[in-house]
Amino acid sequence: MRITFCCTDTKPEPWLAGLRLALPQAAVTLWQPGAPLADHAVVWAPPQQFFDEQTQLQGIFNIGAGVDALLKLHLPPGAQVVRLDDAGMSVQMAEFVCHALIRHFRELDGYDADTAQGKWSYRKPRLRADYPVGIMGLGVLGQRVARAVAGFGFPVNGWSQSPKHIAGINSFSGTDQLHAFLQASRVLVCLLPLTPDTQDILNAQTLGQLMPGGYLINVARGGHLVDGDLLALLDSGHLAGAALDVFRTEPLPPEHPFWHHPKITVTPHTSARTLRDESIAQIAAKMLAMQGGEAVAGVVSLQKGY
Amino acid sequence: MRITFCCTDTKPEPWLAGLRLALPQAAVTLWQPGAPLADHAVVWAPPQQFFDEQTQLQGIFNIGAGVDALLKLHLPPGAQVVRLDDAGMSVQMAEFVCHALIRHFRELDGYDADTAQGKWSYRKPRLRADYPVGIMGLGVLGQRVARAVAGFGFPVNGWSQSPKHIAGINSFSGTDQLHAFLQASRVLVCLLPLTPDTQDILNAQTLGQLMPGGYLINVARGGHLVDGDLLALLDSGHLAGAALDVFRTEPLPPEHPFWHHPKITVTPHTSARTLRDESIAQIAAKMLAMQGGEAVAGVVSLQKGY
């Protein structure tokens, strides 16, 4: 097995060492232009030149859950694209989303502002029945988040492309049921893959259907959100706030109004980080399985885009 | 049934109306000095005069989980003290503690400080295996919190007076095992009842045994914590921070150093608020059960103090 590694913004040495340890029979090398042909690739945001040269790839392993950027490139024909299907990301996503939800629901920013002024004052407790949480995207990450949110007693709605039945979740699916799903939700969590169908899906029309005082948590991709529509709905008061971890351009440009908006919490795409050890173990196991002719989880449908 | 209501810092009208609705046969009145004798009382922080006058009480229902303040008074002999045993409080406690834990573990205050300066920067993810969470007190609230924390994949240690066996929790008990429990924990959550045995239990000696970089979450009573010992351990760097919801004097006095300490998050005793509707339903059901000679949950042992 010849493995080539081509990951932008990633320190290569520990990955190379980890992959060599996990797959001692494989030749693992860092890609550079003109490198010999490999049969497997571990990638994050590679240049087009990488795929133009590496024409013999059978498996392309993306070290993240989202493959939207990868699928914009011309890939070698016949190669399977495999994404991480958990590798420690779903629990991070669950804790990040629950934190943002509780912070908003319990008005903890308001309490922090009070105590910064030395003020000891109560707020009337909100009822969780008034805060149904809608989760868009019910893959590995979405289901894990839905379970965690339901565990805190919030009513949970789920929306996905194809119908899913998950205990304790009110499930909606397809374009037909999108509005019913939104109208039944006050907090909206986006965990969708970014595809042509879901690009710009968080817009004036959809966000405007959330219950008044709605709150958006976007932990998927910046391309899901129409930035100006969110700002208008925050200004009108229909939405109470947003926690945004992903942006159309990353890093978020210095002049962008999200940075210092009083109703928006910005984090630098950190909701679910790739954990190296878990990822290497998962990728190595899948490479061996594929080599043995077995099916593996996380193979991307080039047609669906996820 | 004659019910008298005597709750400091509580608007009486909605409680009286709710109790009358739940117990239409009962006479429900707001206590005032010289009022007729009742057989049941609903109380929060009543004056000693209340119990001096109300000598015929059979059931004293406390509208909170902690009865430490109540048990400092002289109670009429033969009266049973009953505390709320959940009434919507355990889920609030679970979400409050998980929020504080995730905020610390994921360095979200650090990210907020960065974004306030327009800085897009990553921090190396911490490993949850390095953050075992110790929970002191494994009653209704403690067990609910332990379950929620374990659900996010943190190792969980539990410590209680008497041995308890709870799936997924490393259980410790009694004074003998306190140090082993502390040494195995980096985050410490206090949910103990306040009794003479647990007064000042969070002190230099105990907190000093936590793993370096320890973090304290106190959602029980201010009397558990020796304030100066916490400050010294924060100054020395042995503890990384604390989230404090309860204080020796409440409201926290304006001059207290906790208010503006950079490593301490203060909230005004709001981690688990008494929810009126749930509490009235629970108290009414218990009054009827006691009247029918049945045993009810939440009867306080005057000897143990909880």
Coordinates of C-alpha atoms in Angstrom, one line a residue:
Chain A
M1 CA 0.0 0.0 0.0
R2 CA 1.4 3.4 -1.0
I3 CA -0.1 6.3 0.9
T4 CA 0.4 9.9 0.1
F5 CA -0.4 12.7 2.6
C6 CA -1.5 16.1 1.4
C7 CA -3.2 18.2 4.0
T8 CA -3.1 22.0 4.0
D9 CA -2.9 23.8 7.4
T10 CA -1.8 20.6 9.1
K11 CA 1.5 19.7 10.6
P12 CA 2.4 16.6 8.6
E13 CA 5.1 14.8 10.8
P14 CA 2.8 13.5 13.6
W15 CA 0.3 12.2 10.9
L16 CA 3.0 10.5 8.9
A17 CA 4.5 8.9 12.1
G18 CA 1.0 7.8 13.2
L19 CA 0.1 6.3 9.9
R20 CA 3.4 4.4 9.7
L21 CA 2.8 3.0 13.1
A22 CA -0.7 2.0 12.3
L23 CA 0.2 0.5 8.9
P24 CA 3.7 -0.8 9.1
Q25 CA 3.6 -2.5 5.7
A26 CA 2.6 0.7 3.9
A27 CA 4.9 3.2 2.3
V28 CA 3.7 6.6 3.8
T29 CA 5.1 9.8 2.2
L30 CA 4.4 13.5 2.2
W31 CA 3.1 14.5 -1.2
Q32 CA 5.1 17.0 -3.2
P33 CA 4.7 17.9 -6.9
G34 CA 6.1 15.1 -9.1
A35 CA 5.9 12.5 -6.3
P36 CA 5.5 8.8 -7.3
L37 CA 1.9 7.5 -7.7
A38 CA 0.1 6.3 -4.6
D39 CA -3.0 4.1 -4.2
H40 CA -4.4 5.8 -1.1
A41 CA -4.4 9.5 -0.1
V42 CA -5.0 11.3 3.2
V43 CA -6.1 14.8 2.3
W44 CA -7.4 18.1 3.6
A45 CA -8.0 20.9 1.1
P46 CA -5.4 19.6 -1.5
P47 CA -4.7 21.6 -4.6
Q48 CA -6.1 20.5 -8.0
Q49 CA -2.6 19.7 -9.0
F50 CA -2.5 16.9 -6.5
F51 CA -5.4 15.0 -8.1
D52 CA -4.2 15.8 -11.6
E53 CA -0.9 14.0 -10.8
Q54 CA -2.2 11.2 -8.6
T55 CA -4.3 9.4 -11.2
Q56 CA -4.1 5.9 -9.6
L57 CA -5.8 6.7 -6.3
Q58 CA -8.4 4.1 -5.1
G59 CA -9.2 5.7 -1.7
I60 CA -9.2 9.4 -0.8
F61 CA -9.5 9.9 2.9
N62 CA -10.7 13.3 4.0
I63 CA -9.6 14.2 7.6
G64 CA -12.9 16.0 8.3
A65 CA -16.6 15.3 8.2
G66 CA -17.5 17.8 5.4
V67 CA -16.3 17.0 1.8
D68 CA -17.9 20.1 0.1
A69 CA -14.5 21.7 -0.7
L70 CA -13.0 18.4 -1.9
L71 CA -15.9 17.7 -4.3
K72 CA -15.4 21.0 -6.1
L73 CA -12.1 19.5 -7.5
H74 CA -11.7 17.1 -10.4
L75 CA -11.0 13.8 -8.8
P76 CA -9.3 10.8 -10.5
P77 CA -12.0 8.5 -11.9
G78 CA -12.8 5.4 -9.9
A79 CA -11.5 6.8 -6.6
Q80 CA -13.7 6.4 -3.6
V81 CA -13.9 9.4 -1.3
V82 CA -14.2 8.5 2.4
R83 CA -14.9 11.0 5.2
L84 CA -14.4 10.6 8.9
D85 CA -17.6 9.3 10.3
D86 CA -17.1 10.2 13.9
A87 CA -13.5 9.8 15.2
G88 CA -14.3 11.8 18.3
M89 CA -16.1 14.6 16.5
S90 CA -19.7 13.8 17.4
V91 CA -19.2 14.1 21.2
Q92 CA -17.4 17.5 20.6
M93 CA -20.3 18.6 18.5
A94 CA -22.8 17.5 21.1
E95 CA -21.0 19.4 23.9
F96 CA -20.5 22.5 21.7
V97 CA -24.1 22.7 20.7
C98 CA -25.4 22.0 24.2
H99 CA -23.2 24.7 25.6
A100 CA -24.5 27.3 23.1
L101 CA -28.1 26.2 23.7
I102 CA -27.9 26.3 27.5
R103 CA -26.0 29.6 27.4
H104 CA -28.9 31.1 25.5
F105 CA -31.7 29.3 27.2
R106 CA -30.5 30.0 30.7
E107 CA -29.6 33.6 29.8
L108 CA -26.0 33.1 31.1
D109 CA -24.6 36.0 29.1
G110 CA -27.2 38.2 30.8
Y111 CA -26.1 36.9 34.2
D112 CA -22.4 37.5 33.3
A113 CA -23.2 41.1 32.3
D114 CA -25.0 41.6 35.6
T115 CA -22.2 40.2 37.7
A116 CA -19.6 42.2 35.8
Q117 CA -21.5 45.2 37.3
G118 CA -21.7 43.6 40.8
K119 CA -25.4 43.1 40.3
W120 CA -27.2 40.1 42.1
S121 CA -30.5 39.8 40.2
Y122 CA -32.8 37.0 39.1
R123 CA -34.4 36.4 35.8
K124 CA -37.7 34.5 35.5
P125 CA -36.8 30.9 34.5
R126 CA -37.8 30.1 30.9
L127 CA -39.7 26.9 30.3
R128 CA -38.0 24.3 28.1
A129 CA -41.3 23.4 26.6
D130 CA -41.2 26.9 25.0
Y131 CA -37.8 26.2 23.4
P132 CA -38.2 23.3 21.0
V133 CA -34.9 22.7 19.2
G134 CA -34.8 21.9 15.5
I135 CA -31.8 20.0 14.2
M136 CA -31.1 20.1 10.4
G137 CA -29.2 17.1 9.3
L138 CA -29.5 13.7 11.1
G139 CA -26.3 12.0 10.1
V140 CA -23.8 10.7 12.7
L141 CA -23.2 14.2 14.1
G142 CA -26.9 15.3 14.0
Q143 CA -28.2 12.2 15.7
R144 CA -25.6 12.5 18.5
V145 CA -26.5 16.2 19.0
A146 CA -30.2 15.4 19.0
R147 CA -29.8 12.8 21.7
A148 CA -27.8 15.1 23.9
V149 CA -30.3 17.9 23.6
A150 CA -33.2 15.6 24.3
G151 CA -31.4 14.4 27.4
F152 CA -31.8 17.9 28.8
G153 CA -35.6 17.7 28.4
F154 CA -35.9 20.0 25.4
P155 CA -38.5 19.0 22.7
V156 CA -36.4 18.1 19.6
N157 CA -37.4 18.3 16.0
G158 CA -35.2 16.7 13.3
W159 CA -35.1 17.5 9.6
S160 CA -33.3 15.4 7.0
Q161 CA -33.3 14.8 3.2
S162 CA -34.7 11.3 3.6
P163 CA -37.2 10.2 6.3
K164 CA -35.6 9.0 9.5
H165 CA -37.2 7.6 12.6
I166 CA -35.3 8.3 15.8
A167 CA -36.8 7.6 19.2
G168 CA -37.7 10.8 21.1
I169 CA -37.3 13.1 18.0
N170 CA -40.1 14.6 15.9
S171 CA -38.8 13.8 12.5
F172 CA -39.5 15.9 9.4
S173 CA -38.0 15.3 5.9
G174 CA -37.7 16.8 2.5
T175 CA -38.6 20.2 1.1
D176 CA -42.3 19.6 1.7
Q177 CA -41.9 19.4 5.5
L178 CA -39.2 22.0 5.9
H179 CA -41.6 24.8 6.8
A180 CA -43.6 22.7 9.3
F181 CA -40.2 21.8 10.9
L182 CA -39.1 25.4 11.1
Q183 CA -42.4 26.7 12.5
A184 CA -42.2 24.1 15.3
S185 CA -38.7 25.2 16.4
R186 CA -37.4 28.1 18.3
V187 CA -33.7 27.1 18.3
L188 CA -32.3 26.0 15.0
V189 CA -29.1 23.9 14.8
C190 CA -27.5 23.4 11.3
L191 CA -25.5 20.2 10.8
L192 CA -26.3 19.7 7.2
P193 CA -23.7 18.7 4.6
L194 CA -23.0 21.6 2.1
T195 CA -24.4 20.7 -1.3
P196 CA -26.0 22.6 -4.1
D197 CA -29.4 21.8 -2.5
T198 CA -28.4 23.1 1.0
Q199 CA -26.3 26.2 -0.1
D200 CA -28.0 29.3 1.3
I201 CA -30.7 27.2 3.0
L202 CA -30.5 29.5 6.1
N203 CA -32.1 32.6 4.6
A204 CA -34.8 35.3 5.2
Q205 CA -37.6 32.9 4.2
T206 CA -36.5 29.9 6.3
L207 CA -35.1 31.7 9.4
G208 CA -38.2 33.9 9.3
Q209 CA -40.4 30.9 9.9
L210 CA -38.8 30.1 13.3
M211 CA -40.8 30.9 16.4
P212 CA -40.3 34.6 17.4
G213 CA -37.2 35.0 19.5
G214 CA -35.5 32.3 17.5
Y215 CA -31.8 31.4 18.0
L216 CA -29.5 30.0 15.3
I217 CA -26.5 27.7 16.0
N218 CA -24.6 27.1 12.8
V219 CA -21.9 24.4 13.1
A220 CA -22.0 23.1 9.6
R221 CA -20.7 25.4 6.8
G222 CA -20.7 29.1 6.2
G223 CA -22.2 28.5 2.8
H224 CA -25.5 27.5 4.4
L225 CA -26.2 30.9 5.7
V226 CA -27.1 34.1 3.9
D227 CA -25.2 36.5 6.1
G228 CA -27.3 39.6 5.3
D229 CA -30.6 37.8 6.0
L230 CA -29.5 36.8 9.4
L231 CA -28.4 40.4 10.2
A232 CA -31.8 41.7 9.1
L233 CA -33.7 39.2 11.2
L234 CA -31.6 40.1 14.3
D235 CA -32.2 43.8 13.6
S236 CA -36.0 43.2 13.3
G237 CA -36.0 41.3 16.6
H238 CA -37.5 38.1 15.0
L239 CA -34.3 36.3 15.9
A240 CA -32.8 36.8 19.4
G241 CA -29.2 35.7 18.5
A242 CA -26.9 33.3 16.9
A243 CA -23.8 31.2 17.7
L244 CA -21.8 30.9 14.5
D245 CA -18.7 28.6 14.2
V246 CA -18.4 28.6 10.4
F247 CA -18.4 31.3 7.8
R248 CA -18.5 31.8 4.0
T249 CA -14.9 33.0 4.2
E250 CA -12.6 31.6 6.8
P251 CA -10.9 33.1 8.7
L252 CA -13.8 35.5 9.0
P253 CA -12.6 38.7 7.3
P254 CA -11.7 41.6 9.8
E255 CA -14.3 43.9 8.4
H256 CA -17.2 41.4 8.7
P257 CA -20.1 42.7 10.8
F258 CA -20.5 39.3 12.6
W259 CA -17.3 39.9 14.7
H260 CA -18.7 42.5 17.0
H261 CA -22.4 42.1 16.6
P262 CA -23.9 42.1 20.2
K263 CA -26.3 39.2 19.4
I264 CA -23.8 37.0 17.7
T265 CA -21.2 34.7 19.3
V266 CA -18.3 33.9 16.9
T267 CA -16.0 31.0 17.3
P268 CA -13.2 30.1 14.8
H269 CA -14.5 26.8 13.3
T270 CA -13.7 24.9 16.5
S271 CA -16.9 23.1 17.3
A272 CA -15.6 19.7 16.4
R273 CA -11.9 19.4 15.8
T274 CA -10.2 16.5 14.0
L275 CA -8.5 14.4 16.7
R276 CA -5.4 13.0 15.2
D277 CA -5.1 9.7 17.0
E278 CA -8.8 8.7 16.6
S279 CA -8.7 9.7 12.9
I280 CA -5.5 7.8 12.1
A281 CA -6.9 4.7 13.8
Q282 CA -10.2 5.0 11.8
I283 CA -8.5 5.7 8.5
A284 CA -6.0 2.9 8.9
A285 CA -8.8 0.4 9.7
K286 CA -10.8 1.5 6.7
M287 CA -7.8 1.3 4.4
L288 CA -7.2 -2.3 5.5
A289 CA -10.9 -3.2 5.2
M290 CA -11.0 -1.7 1.6
Q291 CA -7.9 -3.5 0.7
G292 CA -9.6 -6.7 1.9
G293 CA -12.6 -5.9 -0.3
E294 CA -14.9 -5.0 2.6
A295 CA -17.4 -2.1 2.6
V296 CA -16.5 0.8 4.9
A297 CA -18.7 3.5 6.5
G298 CA -18.3 7.1 5.3
V299 CA -18.0 6.5 1.6
V300 CA -19.2 9.7 -0.1
S301 CA -21.9 9.6 -2.8
L302 CA -20.6 11.9 -5.5
Q303 CA -24.1 12.4 -6.6
K304 CA -25.6 13.4 -3.3
G305 CA -22.4 15.3 -2.3
Y306 CA -22.1 13.8 1.2
Chain B
M1 CA -56.4 20.1 55.8
R2 CA -55.2 23.5 56.9
I3 CA -52.1 24.8 55.1
T4 CA -50.1 27.8 56.0
F5 CA -47.7 29.5 53.6
C6 CA -44.6 31.3 54.9
C7 CA -41.9 31.9 52.3
T8 CA -39.5 34.7 52.4
D9 CA -38.5 36.3 49.1
T10 CA -41.4 34.6 47.3
K11 CA -44.5 36.3 45.8
P12 CA -47.3 34.4 47.7
E13 CA -50.3 34.9 45.5
P14 CA -49.5 32.5 42.7
W15 CA -48.5 29.8 45.2
L16 CA -51.7 30.3 47.2
A17 CA -53.8 30.1 44.1
G18 CA -51.9 27.0 42.8
L19 CA -52.2 25.2 46.1
R20 CA -56.0 26.0 46.3
L21 CA -56.4 24.6 42.8
A22 CA -54.5 21.5 43.6
L23 CA -56.1 20.9 47.0
P24 CA -59.7 22.3 46.7
Q25 CA -60.7 20.7 50.1
A26 CA -57.8 22.4 52.0
A27 CA -57.9 25.8 53.6
V28 CA -54.8 27.6 52.3
T29 CA -53.7 30.8 54.0
L30 CA -50.8 33.2 54.0
W31 CA -49.2 33.1 57.5
Q32 CA -49.0 36.2 59.6
P33 CA -48.2 36.5 63.3
G34 CA -51.1 35.2 65.4
A35 CA -52.6 33.2 62.6
P36 CA -54.7 30.1 63.5
L37 CA -52.9 26.8 63.8
A38 CA -52.4 24.8 60.6
D39 CA -51.4 21.1 60.1
H40 CA -49.2 21.6 57.1
A41 CA -46.8 24.3 56.1
V42 CA -45.1 25.4 52.9
V43 CA -42.0 27.3 53.8
W44 CA -38.8 28.9 52.6
A45 CA -36.6 30.6 55.2
P46 CA -39.4 31.2 57.8
P47 CA -38.7 33.1 61.0
Q48 CA -38.3 31.2 64.3
Q49 CA -41.6 32.9 65.4
F50 CA -43.4 30.9 62.7
F51 CA -42.5 27.6 64.3
D52 CA -42.9 28.9 67.8
E53 CA -46.5 29.7 67.0
Q54 CA -47.4 26.8 64.7
T55 CA -47.1 24.0 67.2
Q56 CA -49.5 21.5 65.5
L57 CA -47.7 21.1 62.2
Q58 CA -47.5 17.5 60.9
G59 CA -45.7 18.2 57.6
I60 CA -43.3 21.1 56.8
F61 CA -42.7 21.3 53.1
N62 CA -39.6 23.2 52.0
I63 CA -39.7 24.7 48.5
G64 CA -36.1 23.9 47.8
A65 CA -33.8 20.9 47.9
G66 CA -31.5 22.1 50.7
V67 CA -32.9 22.2 54.2
D68 CA -29.8 23.4 56.1
A69 CA -31.2 26.8 57.0
L70 CA -34.5 25.3 58.1
L71 CA -32.8 22.8 60.4
K72 CA -31.1 25.5 62.4
L73 CA -34.5 26.6 63.7
H74 CA -36.4 24.9 66.6
L75 CA -39.1 22.9 64.9
P76 CA -42.4 21.7 66.5
P77 CA -41.9 18.2 67.8
G78 CA -43.3 15.4 65.7
A79 CA -43.4 17.4 62.4
Q80 CA -41.9 15.8 59.4
V81 CA -39.7 18.0 57.2
V82 CA -40.1 17.2 53.5
R83 CA -37.9 18.7 50.8
L84 CA -38.5 18.9 47.0
D85 CA -36.9 15.8 45.6
D86 CA -36.7 16.9 42.0
A87 CA -39.6 19.1 40.7
G88 CA -37.7 20.1 37.6
M89 CA -34.5 21.0 39.5
S90 CA -32.3 18.0 38.6
V91 CA -32.4 18.8 34.8
Q92 CA -31.6 22.4 35.5
M93 CA -28.7 21.4 37.7
A94 CA -27.5 19.0 35.0
E95 CA -27.6 21.7 32.3
F96 CA -26.0 24.3 34.5
V97 CA -23.1 22.0 35.6
C98 CA -22.5 20.7 32.0
H99 CA -22.5 24.3 30.7
A100 CA -19.8 25.3 33.3
L101 CA -17.8 22.2 32.6
I102 CA -17.9 22.5 28.8
R103 CA -17.1 26.3 29.0
H104 CA -14.0 25.5 31.0
F105 CA -12.9 22.3 29.2
R106 CA -13.4 23.8 25.7
E107 CA -11.7 27.1 26.7
L108 CA -14.7 29.0 25.5
D109 CA -14.0 32.1 27.6
G110 CA -10.6 32.2 25.9
Y111 CA -12.2 32.0 22.5
D112 CA -14.6 34.8 23.5
A113 CA -11.7 37.0 24.6
D114 CA -10.0 36.3 21.2
T115 CA -13.0 37.1 19.1
A116 CA -13.6 40.3 21.1
Q117 CA -10.3 41.4 19.7
G118 CA -11.1 40.2 16.2
K119 CA -8.6 37.3 16.6
W120 CA -9.2 34.0 14.7
S121 CA -7.0 31.5 16.5
Y122 CA -7.0 27.8 17.5
R123 CA -6.2 26.2 20.8
K124 CA -5.0 22.7 21.0
P125 CA -7.9 20.5 21.9
R126 CA -7.8 19.1 25.4
L127 CA -8.4 15.4 25.9
R128 CA -11.4 14.5 28.0
A129 CA -9.5 11.6 29.5
D130 CA -7.4 14.2 31.2
Y131 CA -10.4 15.9 32.7
P132 CA -12.0 13.4 35.1
V133 CA -15.0 15.0 36.9
G134 CA -15.6 14.3 40.6
I135 CA -19.1 14.7 41.9
M136 CA -19.6 15.1 45.6
G137 CA -23.1 14.1 46.6
L138 CA -25.0 11.4 44.8
G139 CA -28.6 12.2 45.7
V140 CA -31.3 12.9 43.1
L141 CA -29.4 15.9 41.8
G142 CA -25.9 14.4 41.9
Q143 CA -26.9 11.3 40.1
R144 CA -28.6 13.3 37.4
V145 CA -25.6 15.5 36.9
A146 CA -23.3 12.4 36.9
R147 CA -25.3 10.8 34.1
A148 CA -25.2 14.0 32.0
V149 CA -21.5 14.5 32.4
A150 CA -20.8 10.8 31.6
G151 CA -22.9 11.3 28.5
F152 CA -20.3 13.7 27.2
G153 CA -17.6 11.1 27.6
F154 CA -15.8 12.5 30.6
P155 CA -14.6 9.9 33.2
V156 CA -16.8 10.5 36.3
N157 CA -16.0 9.8 39.9
G158 CA -18.7 10.0 42.6
W159 CA -18.3 10.5 46.3
S160 CA -21.1 10.1 48.9
Q161 CA -21.5 9.5 52.6
S162 CA -22.7 5.9 52.1
P163 CA -21.5 3.6 49.3
K164 CA -23.5 3.8 46.1
H165 CA -23.1 1.7 42.9
I166 CA -24.1 3.6 39.8
A167 CA -23.3 2.3 36.3
G168 CA -20.5 4.2 34.6
I169 CA -19.4 6.1 37.7
N170 CA -16.3 5.3 39.8
S171 CA -17.8 5.4 43.3
F172 CA -16.0 6.4 46.4
S173 CA -17.6 6.9 49.9
G174 CA -16.9 8.0 53.4
T175 CA -14.0 10.0 54.9
D176 CA -11.6 7.1 54.2
Q177 CA -12.0 7.4 50.4
L178 CA -12.3 11.2 50.1
H179 CA -8.6 11.8 49.3
A180 CA -8.5 9.0 46.7
F181 CA -11.6 10.5 45.1
L182 CA -10.1 14.0 45.0
Q183 CA -6.7 12.8 43.7
A184 CA -8.5 11.1 40.8
S185 CA -10.5 14.2 39.8
R186 CA -9.5 17.4 37.9
V187 CA -13.0 19.1 38.0
L188 CA -14.9 19.0 41.2
V189 CA -18.7 19.5 41.4
C190 CA -20.2 20.0 44.9
L191 CA -23.8 18.9 45.3
L192 CA -23.6 17.9 48.9
P193 CA -26.2 18.8 51.5
L194 CA -24.9 21.3 54.0
T195 CA -24.5 19.6 57.4
P196 CA -22.0 19.9 60.3
D197 CA -20.0 17.1 58.6
T198 CA -19.8 18.9 55.2
Q199 CA -19.4 22.5 56.4
D200 CA -16.1 23.9 55.1
I201 CA -15.4 20.6 53.3
L202 CA -14.0 22.5 50.3
N203 CA -10.8 23.8 51.9
A204 CA -7.0 24.1 51.3
Q205 CA -6.5 20.5 52.2
T206 CA -9.2 18.9 50.0
L207 CA -9.0 21.3 47.0
G208 CA -5.3 21.0 47.1
Q209 CA -5.6 17.3 46.4
L210 CA -7.3 17.8 43.0
M211 CA -5.2 17.3 39.9
P212 CA -3.1 20.3 39.0
G213 CA -5.2 22.8 37.0
G214 CA -8.3 21.8 38.9
Y215 CA -11.6 23.5 38.4
L216 CA -14.4 23.9 41.1
I217 CA -18.1 24.1 40.4
N218 CA -20.0 24.8 43.6
V219 CA -23.8 24.6 43.2
A220 CA -24.6 23.3 46.7
R221 CA -24.1 25.8 49.5
G222 CA -21.7 28.6 50.2
G223 CA -21.0 27.1 53.6
H224 CA -19.2 24.2 52.0
L225 CA -16.4 26.4 50.8
V226 CA -13.6 28.2 52.7
D227 CA -13.4 31.3 50.5
G228 CA -9.8 32.3 51.4
D229 CA -8.5 28.8 50.7
L230 CA -10.0 28.9 47.2
L231 CA -8.5 32.3 46.5
A232 CA -5.0 31.0 47.7
L233 CA -5.2 28.0 45.4
L234 CA -6.2 30.1 42.5
D235 CA -3.3 32.5 43.2
S236 CA -0.8 29.6 43.5
G237 CA -2.1 28.3 40.2
H238 CA -3.0 24.9 41.5
L239 CA -6.6 25.6 40.6
A240 CA -7.4 27.0 37.2
G241 CA -10.7 28.5 38.1
A242 CA -14.1 28.2 39.7
A243 CA -17.8 28.6 38.9
L244 CA -19.6 29.6 42.0
D245 CA -23.4 29.8 42.3
V246 CA -23.7 29.8 46.1
F247 CA -22.0 31.9 48.8
R248 CA -21.6 32.1 52.5
T249 CA -23.6 35.3 52.5
E250 CA -26.2 35.8 49.8
P251 CA -26.5 38.1 48.0
L252 CA -22.7 38.1 47.8
P253 CA -21.6 41.3 49.6
P254 CA -20.4 44.1 47.2
E255 CA -16.9 44.1 48.6
H256 CA -16.3 40.3 48.2
P257 CA -13.2 39.4 46.1
F258 CA -15.2 36.7 44.2
W259 CA -17.2 39.3 42.2
H260 CA -14.4 40.5 40.0
H261 CA -11.8 37.7 40.3
P262 CA -10.6 36.9 36.7
K263 CA -10.7 33.1 37.4
I264 CA -14.1 33.0 39.1
T265 CA -17.5 33.0 37.4
V266 CA -20.2 34.2 39.8
T267 CA -23.9 33.5 39.3
P268 CA -26.6 34.6 41.8
H269 CA -27.8 31.2 43.2
T270 CA -29.6 30.4 40.0
S271 CA -28.3 26.9 39.0
A272 CA -31.6 25.1 39.8
R273 CA -34.6 27.4 40.5
T274 CA -37.7 26.2 42.2
L275 CA -40.4 25.8 39.4
R276 CA -43.7 26.7 40.9
D277 CA -46.1 24.5 39.0
E278 CA -43.9 21.4 39.4
S279 CA -43.4 22.1 43.1
I280 CA -47.0 22.7 43.8
A281 CA -48.0 19.5 42.1
Q282 CA -45.3 17.5 44.0
I283 CA -46.2 19.1 47.4
A284 CA -49.9 18.6 46.9
A285 CA -49.4 14.9 46.0
K286 CA -47.2 14.4 49.0
M287 CA -49.7 16.1 51.4
L288 CA -52.5 13.8 50.2
A289 CA -50.3 10.7 50.4
M290 CA -49.2 11.6 54.0
Q291 CA -52.8 12.3 55.0
G292 CA -53.6 8.8 53.6
G293 CA -50.9 7.3 55.8
E294 CA -48.5 6.6 52.9
A295 CA -44.7 7.2 53.0
V296 CA -43.4 9.9 50.7
A297 CA -40.0 10.6 49.2
G298 CA -37.9 13.5 50.5
V299 CA -38.6 13.2 54.2
V300 CA -35.6 14.7 55.9
S301 CA -33.6 12.8 58.6
L302 CA -33.1 15.3 61.4
Q303 CA -30.1 13.3 62.5
K304 CA -28.3 13.2 59.2
G305 CA -29.5 16.7 58.3
Y306 CA -30.7 16.0 54.8

